[in-house]
C-alpha cells in the first residue's frame, strides 16, 4: 500500500496537473513571479505562490516563461505604474479583501494589506487547482464577516472535549521551546480558507492558561500564527481572580475584581500585542459566572470588555445557558435570559449563539435569538466536530447544515431577514460580526480523523468568509483540490457529500426528533434514558413519546417556545399544516396515526425515514466503491472501512429507536423497513465507557 496520500496536506497538495493540454496552457500563461513587500506575511505569500505554481505546473527548479508575469504585493508596495491603475478598484475592498486582476502582461494579486495579498494568493492557486481559466481575471473579494474563528475545546492535558481526531495539537508541556512544525501548517491551512482567529482552549475553562507560565506558551503559538493573519484568543474562566489571583470573590462589580482583570489583560498584551480577546462560558453547565454573585450577563461581559477595550480586544460571551432551576422548556431559556438585555452590552462584546436553541443536533430550527437582538452584536456558533453526528466515524458534510441555517428567515424586519443577514451585520448595521466553529481538528495524521471531514473545516472557513456561498459549490471546490478534477468523479464524490447530511438526520433524528442520544459520550442512540439528575438531560424530556404520539409541543398549547420567533415564523411553526415536516416533532406532539403529506401515518413515515437513512448510507457506499480506481489506495480503503462502520451504526440507530418508539405506537413496521436484529433490551444494554471525546470530568 502506498502512504503517499495520507491526507496531511489537506486541500493544498499542489499535485502536478495530469491533463496535458491544460498543463501546457497554464505553462504558456504563467511567467515570472514578482513579489513586493518584505513582511513576514509577504514571505509566506511568496513561498506559497512559488511552491504552488511549481508544483501544479510540474516545474520545480525550472524557469517560468509564460505570457503573464504574476505580481504580488499590497497596494502601497506595488510599483507606482501598476498601483495607479488599481487604486479605484481597491476602494471597494475591506482590510482583508483582495483583487486579482489581469492587465497588459500581468496578473496582479493585490490588497490593502499583506494578509489580503496572502488570501488572494490562495485564491489564485485554487483557480489552478480547480482547473479554472486564468485569463481576463477581475476578482474582487472581501470577507463579509469580521471574526472567523475556530473554537478548540482543548484541555491543558491535551484531551479534547468532543474531539474525535486524536489529542490536542497544542503540546503545552513542550511549548514554548519546542515548536512543532504542525503549528505553522495549521495556521497556513486556516489562512487558505480565510479563518482569522483561534480560541486555543476549552470553554469549560482552566484559569491556569492565564498565568505567566502558560502565557509564554500562548505567545509562542501566536508568534507562529501571526504571519498567517490568525489571531489568538483564550477562554477566560470567570472565577480566575479567585483561582489564580488570590481574591475572595469574582463579583464583576467589585473594584478589586475589575482591577484584577484590567491588570491581567494588560499583562496578556505584553506577551501578545495583537491578542484577540476572551471567549466566556458563564453560568452554564456548572461554569462560574456573574450570577454566582447575583449579577447578570451584562455585568459580567461588560466588565471584561472594559478591560479589553483599550487594546481593541473583544469578549465573545456565550449564550448557551440553561438551568436546572428553570422549569421552562430548555429551548426557551437562552432567549429569556439575553433578549431583555438587548442594547446593554458594550460595543466590543459579541454574544455567541449556537445555531439552534438546544445543542448542535443533526437538525434544529434556527435559534430565535437571531431574530430578536437588533441592538447587540451576535455571532453564530456551529459545531464542526460531530458530537451528535457519529464523531469522526460518520461522513457528514456539514456545510449543508450551515447553509440551511444561514438561509433561514427570521422575519425580524419582514421577509428576507435571513440569519446570514443578521450574522453579517447588514440587517442591523452591527459593530462587530462573527462566525465560530467548534474545531474537529486533532493530532491524527489527516487532521480530522476521517478524510471527508476535512471538508467541514474547509467549508466552515468558506462560509464564514461569505455566508451566501452555495454548499454544493464548496463541496465541488474541495473535491477538486483534494481528490480529483475528473468531472464524473467530482460529481460522484459531491453526490456522496450532499446526500450525507440528510442521511444522518434520517437515521438518527428524523422529522424533528432531537437529543435522543446515549448519555455522556453521546455516541449511539438512547431514547429510553430517563434517569439523569437534571430533567433536560434526559432524552425522554425531548421526545415525550406516549401511547398517543410523540414530539415536544412548543406551540401555545405547550411550552410556547414558538412565541420567541417573529409572528410570521411562529404562525408557520404553530400550524401543523405549515410546519415543515422536517421540524414536526420539534414543535408538535403528534398522534401516531397522524397523516403526513406523503399519506403515511406518522408511525409509518417515521419508520420509513429511518430506513431511508440506512439506505442512503448504502448508496454512499455503492458510489464510493465505483471510485476505487479514481482515488489513491490509502484513502479509498480508509474511507471504505469508515463507511462500513457508518452503515452498521445507521442500522443500530434505526433499530434501537424504532423498537423503543414501537412500545408506544404499538404498530407494525411498514413494508420496506427491515426488522431489527436484536431486542430493545439488547440495545439498552450496550455500554461504551471509553468512547472518545467524553468530558473528562463527567
Ligand atoms: C464544552 C454540550 C456538550 C459539552 C459542551 C457544551 C457547550 O453540552 O456536550 O461538552 O461543553 O455543549 O457547548 O458548552
XYZ file of C-alpha atoms and ligand atoms in Angstrom:
712
model
C 0.000 0.000 0.000
C 1.230 3.496 -0.753
C 1.153 6.082 2.016
C 1.714 8.911 -0.422
C -1.686 10.457 0.185
C -2.311 10.227 3.869
C -4.372 13.396 3.941
C -1.841 15.511 5.799
C -1.601 18.090 3.032
C -5.323 18.749 3.140
C -6.564 20.672 0.088
C -3.101 22.068 -0.628
C -1.371 19.139 -2.212
C -0.376 21.153 -5.310
C -0.060 17.993 -7.366
C 1.041 18.441 -10.972
C -1.873 18.636 -13.369
C -2.260 15.393 -15.283
C -4.359 16.838 -18.124
C -1.531 17.615 -20.557
C -3.456 20.149 -22.658
C -4.377 22.186 -19.620
C -0.878 21.879 -18.232
C 0.542 23.274 -21.478
C -1.980 26.076 -21.446
C -1.107 27.142 -17.906
C 2.604 26.842 -18.664
C 2.137 29.153 -21.612
C 0.304 31.701 -19.472
C 2.304 31.808 -16.264
C 5.564 33.689 -16.385
C 7.912 35.139 -13.819
C 6.704 35.803 -10.298
C 7.466 39.156 -8.708
C 6.583 39.905 -5.111
C 6.708 43.280 -3.374
C 6.987 43.870 0.349
C 9.048 42.052 2.929
C 6.748 41.499 5.879
C 6.542 38.014 7.370
C 3.159 37.664 5.698
C 4.595 38.543 2.295
C 7.319 35.972 2.852
C 4.621 33.358 3.388
C 2.737 34.522 0.298
C 5.945 34.327 -1.725
C 6.735 30.799 -0.584
C 3.146 29.763 -1.240
C 2.994 31.118 -4.771
C 6.324 29.523 -5.724
C 5.515 26.155 -4.189
C 2.007 26.221 -5.545
C 2.835 27.155 -9.101
C 5.916 24.980 -9.440
C 4.038 22.004 -8.008
C 0.900 22.438 -10.079
C 2.844 23.133 -13.280
C 5.388 20.409 -12.542
C 8.196 22.920 -12.962
C 10.278 22.669 -9.832
C 13.614 24.476 -10.412
C 12.620 25.453 -13.929
C 12.149 28.917 -15.321
C 8.550 30.008 -15.804
C 8.277 31.778 -19.131
C 4.579 32.136 -19.861
C 2.818 35.237 -21.161
C 1.826 36.876 -17.853
C 4.062 37.848 -15.004
C 2.472 37.184 -11.632
C 2.745 40.210 -9.381
C 2.037 40.054 -5.673
C 2.012 42.932 -3.238
C -0.179 45.203 -1.246
C -1.150 48.450 -2.879
C 1.445 50.523 -1.039
C 4.255 48.233 -2.043
C 3.429 47.798 -5.719
C 5.357 49.776 -8.342
C 3.551 53.098 -8.827
C 2.787 52.440 -12.502
C 0.799 49.358 -11.575
C -0.716 50.655 -8.338
C -2.170 53.743 -10.011
C -4.250 51.638 -12.337
C -5.821 49.736 -9.481
C -6.465 52.409 -6.903
C -10.146 52.832 -7.707
C -10.963 49.164 -7.558
C -9.170 48.771 -4.271
C -11.569 51.287 -2.751
C -14.194 48.569 -2.869
C -12.223 46.173 -0.685
C -12.159 45.935 3.068
C -8.926 45.456 5.023
C -8.757 41.716 4.394
C -10.141 41.625 0.867
C -8.110 41.178 -2.311
C -8.118 41.929 -6.006
C -6.835 39.591 -8.691
C -6.626 41.429 -11.954
C -5.225 40.747 -15.395
C -3.950 43.708 -17.317
C -1.378 44.139 -20.081
C 1.034 41.281 -19.479
C 0.437 40.928 -15.730
C -1.748 39.087 -13.311
C -1.714 41.246 -10.207
C -2.717 39.929 -6.791
C -3.099 42.900 -4.528
C -4.923 44.215 -1.469
C -4.866 46.983 1.071
C -2.906 44.751 3.445
C -0.393 41.936 3.125
C -2.830 39.483 4.644
C -5.247 40.379 1.849
C -2.473 39.513 -0.609
C -1.984 36.143 1.083
C -5.720 35.412 0.821
C -5.604 36.420 -2.841
C -2.626 34.135 -3.402
C -4.552 31.166 -2.076
C -7.483 32.083 -4.268
C -5.285 32.264 -7.355
C -3.771 28.867 -6.581
C -7.246 27.480 -6.056
C -8.135 28.553 -9.585
C -5.246 26.459 -10.860
C -6.059 23.526 -8.587
C -9.661 23.524 -9.756
C -8.720 23.985 -13.409
C -10.350 27.337 -13.971
C -9.359 29.905 -16.550
C -6.720 32.409 -15.522
C -7.284 34.773 -18.398
C -9.072 38.123 -18.060
C -9.196 37.862 -14.308
C -11.027 40.506 -12.362
C -11.830 39.115 -8.950
C -12.681 41.386 -6.058
C -13.428 39.538 -2.866
C -13.713 40.708 0.734
C -14.845 38.710 3.755
C -18.368 39.559 4.840
C -17.727 38.644 8.474
C -15.117 40.171 10.794
C -14.347 37.300 13.178
C -13.963 33.906 11.500
C -12.931 31.747 14.357
C -12.197 28.187 15.326
C -13.065 27.237 18.891
C -10.875 24.458 20.213
C -12.383 22.592 23.113
C -8.838 21.547 24.021
C -7.874 20.957 27.616
C -4.441 21.699 29.047
C -3.850 17.953 29.477
C -4.307 17.630 25.692
C -7.606 15.786 25.806
C -10.214 17.362 23.567
C -13.779 17.606 24.761
C -15.947 16.209 21.965
C -12.795 15.701 19.918
C -12.553 12.637 17.705
C -9.305 13.198 15.816
C -6.722 12.377 18.438
C -5.332 14.730 21.034
C -4.934 18.471 21.104
C -2.467 19.936 18.637
C -1.064 22.158 21.394
C 1.739 20.417 23.182
C 1.651 22.641 26.273
C 4.289 20.623 28.041
C 6.943 21.215 25.402
C 5.969 24.760 24.489
C 7.324 27.408 24.270
C 10.704 25.985 23.269
C 9.534 23.120 21.097
C 7.604 24.479 18.148
C 6.017 21.595 16.321
C 6.091 22.181 12.548
C 2.422 21.370 12.586
C 1.582 24.679 14.247
C 2.581 26.508 11.111
C 0.813 24.031 8.855
C -2.309 24.606 10.932
C -2.084 28.381 10.559
C -1.441 28.093 6.849
C -4.454 25.835 6.337
C -6.641 28.314 8.176
C -5.313 31.233 6.164
C -6.024 29.341 2.950
C -9.738 29.450 3.792
C -9.807 32.852 5.446
C -10.064 31.826 9.106
C -8.546 34.671 11.110
C -8.885 33.641 14.742
C -8.453 30.673 17.009
C -9.566 30.127 20.578
C -6.951 27.721 21.861
C -8.704 26.402 24.945
C -11.919 24.724 26.015
C -14.918 26.835 27.015
C -15.088 24.608 30.083
C -12.020 26.517 31.028
C -8.976 26.294 33.209
C -7.717 29.549 34.705
C -4.120 28.343 34.541
C -3.871 29.330 30.894
C -3.961 32.952 32.065
C -0.831 32.546 34.217
C 2.638 33.620 33.001
C 3.722 30.001 32.762
C 1.103 29.394 30.063
C 1.056 32.848 28.527
C 4.633 32.265 27.365
C 3.412 29.181 25.570
C 0.436 31.009 24.100
C 2.830 33.708 22.898
C 4.925 31.104 21.076
C 1.851 29.923 19.189
C 0.668 33.472 18.491
C 4.067 34.332 17.009
C 3.843 31.390 14.627
C 0.267 32.170 13.648
C 0.662 35.938 13.186
C 2.057 35.996 9.624
C -0.979 33.991 8.561
C -3.401 36.557 9.934
C -4.531 34.169 12.652
C -5.188 35.879 15.978
C -5.144 34.038 19.251
C -7.993 34.160 21.784
C -8.334 32.399 25.121
C -11.223 31.180 27.183
C -11.473 33.176 30.404
C -12.665 31.352 33.477
C -14.919 33.706 35.357
C -13.564 32.656 38.722
C -9.921 33.207 37.694
C -9.494 36.162 40.098
C -10.070 33.704 42.927
C -8.285 30.689 41.477
C -5.114 32.358 40.267
C -5.489 35.881 41.639
C -5.890 35.201 45.331
C -9.081 37.271 45.620
C -12.026 36.102 47.660
C -14.639 36.986 45.059
C -15.103 37.192 41.288
C -18.059 39.589 41.565
C -17.903 41.660 38.369
C -18.940 44.820 40.211
C -16.228 44.501 42.837
C -13.461 47.092 42.367
C -10.675 44.603 43.105
C -12.065 42.140 40.615
C -12.289 44.813 37.931
C -8.718 45.865 38.645
C -7.561 42.256 38.531
C -8.980 41.729 35.048
C -7.591 45.071 33.880
C -4.115 44.097 35.044
C -4.431 40.608 33.660
C -5.426 41.928 30.258
C -2.528 44.388 30.276
C -0.206 41.542 31.140
C -1.551 39.367 28.310
C -0.934 42.152 25.805
C 2.709 42.383 26.873
C 3.070 38.821 25.636
C 0.739 39.013 22.658
C 0.329 42.560 21.347
C -2.440 41.553 18.952
C -4.286 39.235 21.352
C -7.867 38.852 20.120
C -9.750 38.645 23.395
C -11.764 36.241 25.514
C -14.399 33.615 24.907
C -16.519 33.022 28.005
C -18.914 30.270 29.011
C -20.524 31.604 32.171
C -23.282 30.191 34.337
C -23.729 27.294 32.024
C -23.363 23.618 32.860
C -21.640 24.356 36.146
C -19.214 27.012 34.895
C -18.865 30.005 37.206
C -20.315 33.343 36.166
C -21.760 36.647 37.287
C -24.971 35.031 38.515
C -22.979 33.427 41.327
C -22.871 36.975 42.729
C -26.417 37.984 41.902
C -25.241 39.844 38.775
C -26.275 39.237 35.184
C -24.571 38.507 31.869
C -24.322 42.198 31.026
C -22.410 42.906 34.233
C -20.011 40.049 33.549
C -19.414 40.675 29.863
C -19.078 44.446 30.162
C -16.590 44.168 32.997
C -14.265 42.091 30.815
C -14.991 44.270 27.786
C -13.828 47.371 29.643
C -10.518 45.735 30.372
C -10.057 44.695 26.734
C -11.329 47.855 25.025
C -8.076 49.882 25.208
C -6.394 47.115 23.208
C -9.235 46.556 20.733
C -9.849 43.142 22.226
C -13.295 41.575 22.189
C -15.383 39.461 24.535
C -17.241 36.612 22.905
C -19.845 35.821 25.546
C -21.719 32.587 25.017
C -25.497 32.397 25.177
C -25.503 28.629 25.717
C -27.260 28.777 29.067
C -29.940 26.640 30.647
C -30.538 25.879 34.267
C -31.784 23.007 36.358
C -33.632 25.604 38.441
C -35.570 26.863 35.441
C -38.569 24.648 34.762
C -39.392 26.246 31.428
C -38.556 24.499 28.160
C -34.769 24.413 27.782
C -35.156 25.686 24.216
C -36.518 28.970 25.603
C -34.000 29.741 28.295
C -31.165 31.490 26.418
C -33.601 33.874 24.762
C -35.305 34.589 28.087
C -32.005 35.439 29.739
C -30.469 37.527 26.981
C -33.127 39.250 24.909
C -34.304 41.577 27.721
C -30.740 42.951 27.709
C -30.656 43.860 24.035
C -28.661 47.066 23.649
C -26.977 46.871 27.062
C -23.742 45.165 26.046
C -20.623 47.198 25.269
C -19.551 47.647 21.656
C -16.691 45.160 21.992
C -18.936 42.395 23.312
C -20.355 39.905 20.870
C -22.854 37.314 22.033
C -22.055 33.868 20.667
C -25.226 31.904 19.953
C -25.389 28.264 18.880
C -27.088 27.716 15.548
C -30.131 26.161 17.182
C -31.852 26.524 20.557
C -30.782 23.165 22.034
C -27.356 21.838 21.162
C -25.889 21.083 17.735
C -28.402 18.397 16.812
C -28.357 16.878 13.306
C -31.157 19.342 12.559
C -32.555 22.196 14.600
C -34.643 25.178 13.616
C -32.606 28.392 13.829
C -32.053 29.941 17.249
C -34.783 32.524 17.997
C -32.196 34.974 19.397
C -31.040 35.655 15.839
C -34.277 37.444 15.112
C -34.556 39.263 18.403
C -31.444 41.285 19.281
C -31.092 44.065 16.730
C -29.021 46.204 19.090
C -26.491 43.598 20.169
C -23.541 42.137 18.306
C -24.373 38.482 17.646
C -22.169 35.737 16.304
C -23.196 32.232 15.352
C -21.539 29.090 16.707
C -21.527 25.880 14.698
C -20.066 22.593 15.843
C -17.725 21.292 13.170
C -16.764 18.382 15.371
C -19.528 15.803 15.349
C -20.615 15.317 18.924
C -24.119 14.388 17.844
C -23.356 13.006 14.409
C -21.229 9.950 14.885
C -17.920 11.525 15.873
C -15.221 11.243 13.244
C -16.585 7.927 12.055
C -19.591 9.171 10.109
C -19.242 11.010 6.838
C -21.498 14.035 7.247
C -20.938 17.061 5.040
C -21.877 19.836 7.408
C -21.777 22.920 5.146
C -25.244 21.746 4.020
C -26.395 22.305 7.595
C -24.572 25.653 7.900
C -26.168 26.814 4.658
C -29.648 25.786 5.811
C -29.237 27.867 8.964
C -27.851 30.909 7.147
C -30.760 30.788 4.695
C -33.416 30.563 7.421
C -35.622 33.614 7.537
C -36.035 35.282 10.925
C -38.557 37.830 9.572
C -37.040 40.270 12.055
C -37.591 43.069 9.569
C -40.070 41.252 7.372
C -39.442 38.635 4.690
C -35.809 38.210 3.682
C -34.315 38.875 7.130
C -32.177 35.787 6.894
C -29.808 34.551 9.574
C -26.970 35.342 7.131
C -28.026 38.985 7.140
C -28.192 39.040 10.914
C -24.753 37.489 11.186
C -23.018 39.601 8.544
C -24.476 42.621 10.316
C -26.191 44.002 7.240
C -29.703 43.768 8.715
C -28.979 45.981 11.701
C -25.624 47.515 10.939
C -23.712 45.695 13.663
C -20.381 46.910 15.046
C -18.659 43.512 15.075
C -19.705 40.362 13.280
C -18.527 36.803 13.738
C -18.837 33.112 12.998
C -17.346 30.447 15.275
C -16.926 26.747 14.640
C -16.037 24.159 17.263
C -12.980 22.576 15.723
C -12.803 18.976 14.543
C -9.010 19.004 14.362
C -6.571 16.907 16.353
C -3.266 15.086 16.153
C -4.500 12.451 13.697
C -2.262 12.433 10.651
C -5.127 13.542 8.413
C -6.146 16.214 10.964
C -9.839 15.360 11.201
C -9.943 11.592 11.715
C -11.973 10.970 8.551
C -10.678 12.240 5.223
C -14.039 13.672 4.267
C -14.417 15.628 7.479
C -11.621 17.908 6.285
C -14.341 19.293 4.032
C -16.209 20.513 7.114
C -13.233 22.562 8.288
C -12.804 23.802 4.731
C -16.480 24.576 4.207
C -16.765 26.257 7.574
C -13.987 28.655 6.588
C -15.531 29.391 3.216
C -18.977 30.101 4.686
C -17.516 32.181 7.500
C -15.906 34.310 4.813
C -19.111 34.503 2.833
C -22.294 33.011 4.332
C -24.083 33.313 0.993
C -21.933 30.710 -0.776
C -23.554 27.543 -2.020
C -22.584 24.416 -0.098
C -22.569 22.251 -3.214
C -20.150 24.603 -4.962
C -17.933 24.451 -1.897
C -18.046 20.650 -1.947
C -17.005 20.585 -5.600
C -14.185 23.013 -4.991
C -12.898 20.900 -2.094
C -13.210 17.659 -4.056
C -11.244 19.092 -6.958
C -8.448 20.267 -4.695
C -8.380 17.176 -2.521
C -9.287 14.239 -4.741
C -9.670 14.760 -8.446
C -10.754 17.092 -11.215
C -12.242 14.347 -13.347
C -15.777 15.557 -13.964
C -17.553 12.260 -13.447
C -15.670 11.548 -10.241
C -16.193 15.080 -8.975
C -19.912 14.569 -9.386
C -19.904 11.222 -7.629
C -17.843 12.492 -4.721
C -20.063 15.528 -4.406
C -23.176 13.361 -4.504
C -21.887 11.389 -1.530
C -21.217 14.549 0.432
C -24.500 16.237 -0.345
C -26.546 13.125 0.441
C -24.718 12.577 3.709
C -26.319 15.405 5.648
C -29.923 14.298 5.166
C -28.872 10.692 5.662
C -27.631 11.349 9.203
C -30.824 13.235 10.058
C -32.858 10.321 8.739
C -31.060 7.528 10.561
C -30.655 9.450 13.832
C -33.383 12.031 14.360
C -35.915 12.294 11.517
C -38.968 14.556 11.419
C -37.710 16.923 14.137
C -36.735 14.395 16.808
C -33.759 15.600 18.835
C -31.456 14.875 21.743
C -32.176 11.155 21.874
C -28.582 10.004 22.088
C -26.897 7.979 24.818
C -25.571 9.659 27.934
C -22.213 11.330 28.487
C -20.350 10.399 25.340
C -23.407 10.977 23.136
C -22.387 8.044 20.959
C -25.268 5.984 19.685
C -28.994 6.016 20.425
C -30.539 6.304 23.897
C -34.163 7.462 23.542
C -35.031 5.425 26.649
C -32.753 7.380 29.019
C -34.849 8.891 31.809
C -32.801 8.633 34.983
C -30.356 11.534 34.786
C -30.363 14.045 37.621
C -31.387 17.028 35.505
C -34.667 16.537 33.606
C -33.419 18.339 30.498
C -30.501 15.942 30.138
C -32.877 13.033 29.544
C -33.934 12.106 26.012
C -37.484 11.398 27.249
C -37.747 15.124 28.049
C -37.316 15.868 24.342
C -39.374 13.256 22.520
C -42.182 12.849 25.054
C -43.340 9.617 23.417
C -46.533 8.168 24.868
C -49.373 5.999 23.699
C -50.942 8.930 21.867
C -47.948 10.098 19.948
C -44.511 11.643 20.017
C -42.884 15.090 19.936
C -42.459 18.215 22.035
C -45.380 20.627 21.900
C -43.742 24.046 21.679
C -46.857 25.789 20.378
C -49.085 27.966 22.620
C -50.775 24.804 23.880
C -47.400 23.558 25.065
C -44.228 25.399 26.071
C -44.983 28.261 23.675
C -41.358 28.447 22.565
C -42.645 29.463 19.152
C -43.589 32.851 20.633
C -39.878 33.659 20.654
C -39.908 33.819 16.863
C -41.308 36.650 14.728
C -45.098 36.289 14.293
C -44.758 35.050 10.699
C -42.355 32.319 11.768
C -44.309 31.439 14.907
C -47.519 31.096 12.902
C -45.785 28.832 10.407
C -44.370 26.568 13.132
C -47.582 26.572 15.193
C -49.771 25.286 12.433
C -49.474 21.574 11.706
C -50.274 22.231 8.070
C -47.489 24.756 7.559
C -44.864 23.496 9.967
C -42.135 21.970 7.783
C -42.235 18.203 8.324
C -38.525 18.204 8.961
C -39.293 20.135 12.190
C -42.605 18.478 13.017
C -41.698 16.725 16.267
C -39.581 19.648 17.403
C -42.715 21.758 17.633
C -45.645 19.354 17.967
C -46.739 16.316 19.883
C -48.280 14.356 17.050
C -50.536 11.266 17.170
C -49.012 8.082 15.784
C -51.870 7.901 13.320
C -51.465 11.500 12.072
C -51.368 11.609 8.259
C -48.128 13.018 6.843
C -48.029 14.820 3.485
C -46.945 11.554 1.875
C -50.205 9.939 3.048
C -48.370 7.695 5.522
C -49.237 7.645 9.192
C -46.674 9.309 11.437
C -45.523 5.894 12.641
C -45.031 4.543 9.127
C -43.423 7.781 7.974
C -41.004 7.769 10.883
C -40.027 4.155 10.293
C -39.588 4.782 6.572
C -37.360 7.777 7.272
C -35.121 5.660 9.499
C -34.920 3.065 6.753
C -34.245 5.766 4.173
C -31.285 6.980 6.219
C -29.833 3.475 6.235
C -30.427 3.105 2.504
C -28.763 6.427 1.862
C -25.607 5.241 3.592
C -25.714 2.083 1.469
C -25.908 4.297 -1.603
C -22.969 6.357 -0.384
C -21.020 3.101 -0.056
C -22.030 1.967 -3.522
C -20.951 5.258 -5.060
C -17.677 5.163 -3.150
C -16.999 1.669 -4.466
C -17.290 2.967 -8.012
C -14.424 5.312 -7.234
C -11.909 2.636 -6.333
C -9.701 3.355 -9.331
C -10.145 7.084 -9.125
C -8.705 7.720 -5.674
C -5.497 6.560 -4.039
C -5.479 3.235 -2.267
C -4.916 4.536 1.220
C -7.781 6.970 1.256
C -10.017 4.564 -0.620
C -9.526 1.848 1.956
C -9.767 4.082 4.973
C -12.990 5.713 3.833
C -14.350 2.333 2.846
C -13.839 0.958 6.352
C -15.389 4.035 7.927
C -18.413 3.829 5.644
C -18.932 0.228 6.761
C -18.992 1.376 10.368
C -21.363 4.177 9.460
C -23.690 1.709 7.767
C -23.626 -0.618 10.754
C -24.319 2.271 13.116
C -27.089 3.705 10.952
C -28.860 0.352 11.324
C -28.199 0.421 15.058
C -29.858 3.843 15.333
C -32.814 2.718 13.220
C -33.395 -0.498 15.098
C -32.910 0.846 18.598
C -35.113 3.891 18.033
C -37.886 2.046 16.229
C -38.050 -0.722 18.824
C -38.208 1.887 21.547
C -40.922 4.024 19.926
C -42.868 0.933 18.893
C -43.614 0.293 22.569
C -45.813 3.380 22.411
C -47.185 3.285 18.886
C -47.912 -0.442 19.183
C -47.934 -0.500 15.389
C -46.167 -2.853 12.991
C -43.217 -1.785 10.910
C -44.401 -0.815 7.430
C -43.347 -2.686 4.349
C -39.828 -1.839 3.285
C -38.470 -1.386 6.784
C -36.150 -4.159 7.896
C -36.892 -5.983 11.122
C -34.390 -5.286 13.915
C -31.791 -7.966 14.510
C -31.869 -7.672 18.311
C -34.267 -6.896 21.115
C -34.715 -3.479 22.696
C -33.113 -4.866 25.858
C -30.007 -5.694 23.879
C -29.682 -2.137 22.544
C -30.289 -0.726 26.006
C -27.561 -2.918 27.452
C -24.777 -1.594 25.224
C -22.124 0.361 27.128
C -19.219 2.435 25.809
C -17.201 3.564 28.791
C -14.255 4.640 26.661
C -15.991 6.283 23.727
C -13.863 9.239 22.618
C -14.481 12.906 23.221
C -16.192 12.495 26.548
C -15.990 15.310 29.071
C -13.186 14.202 31.377
C -14.986 15.447 34.485
C -18.262 13.651 33.757
C -17.926 22.319 26.027
C -22.718 20.398 25.139
C -21.556 19.455 25.142
C -20.483 19.899 26.122
C -20.081 21.335 25.756
C -21.319 22.215 25.806
C -21.005 23.649 25.420
O -23.412 20.327 26.343
O -21.983 18.166 25.465
O -19.396 19.031 26.009
O -19.093 21.809 26.620
O -22.264 21.724 24.917
O -21.202 23.977 24.260
O -20.558 24.413 26.249
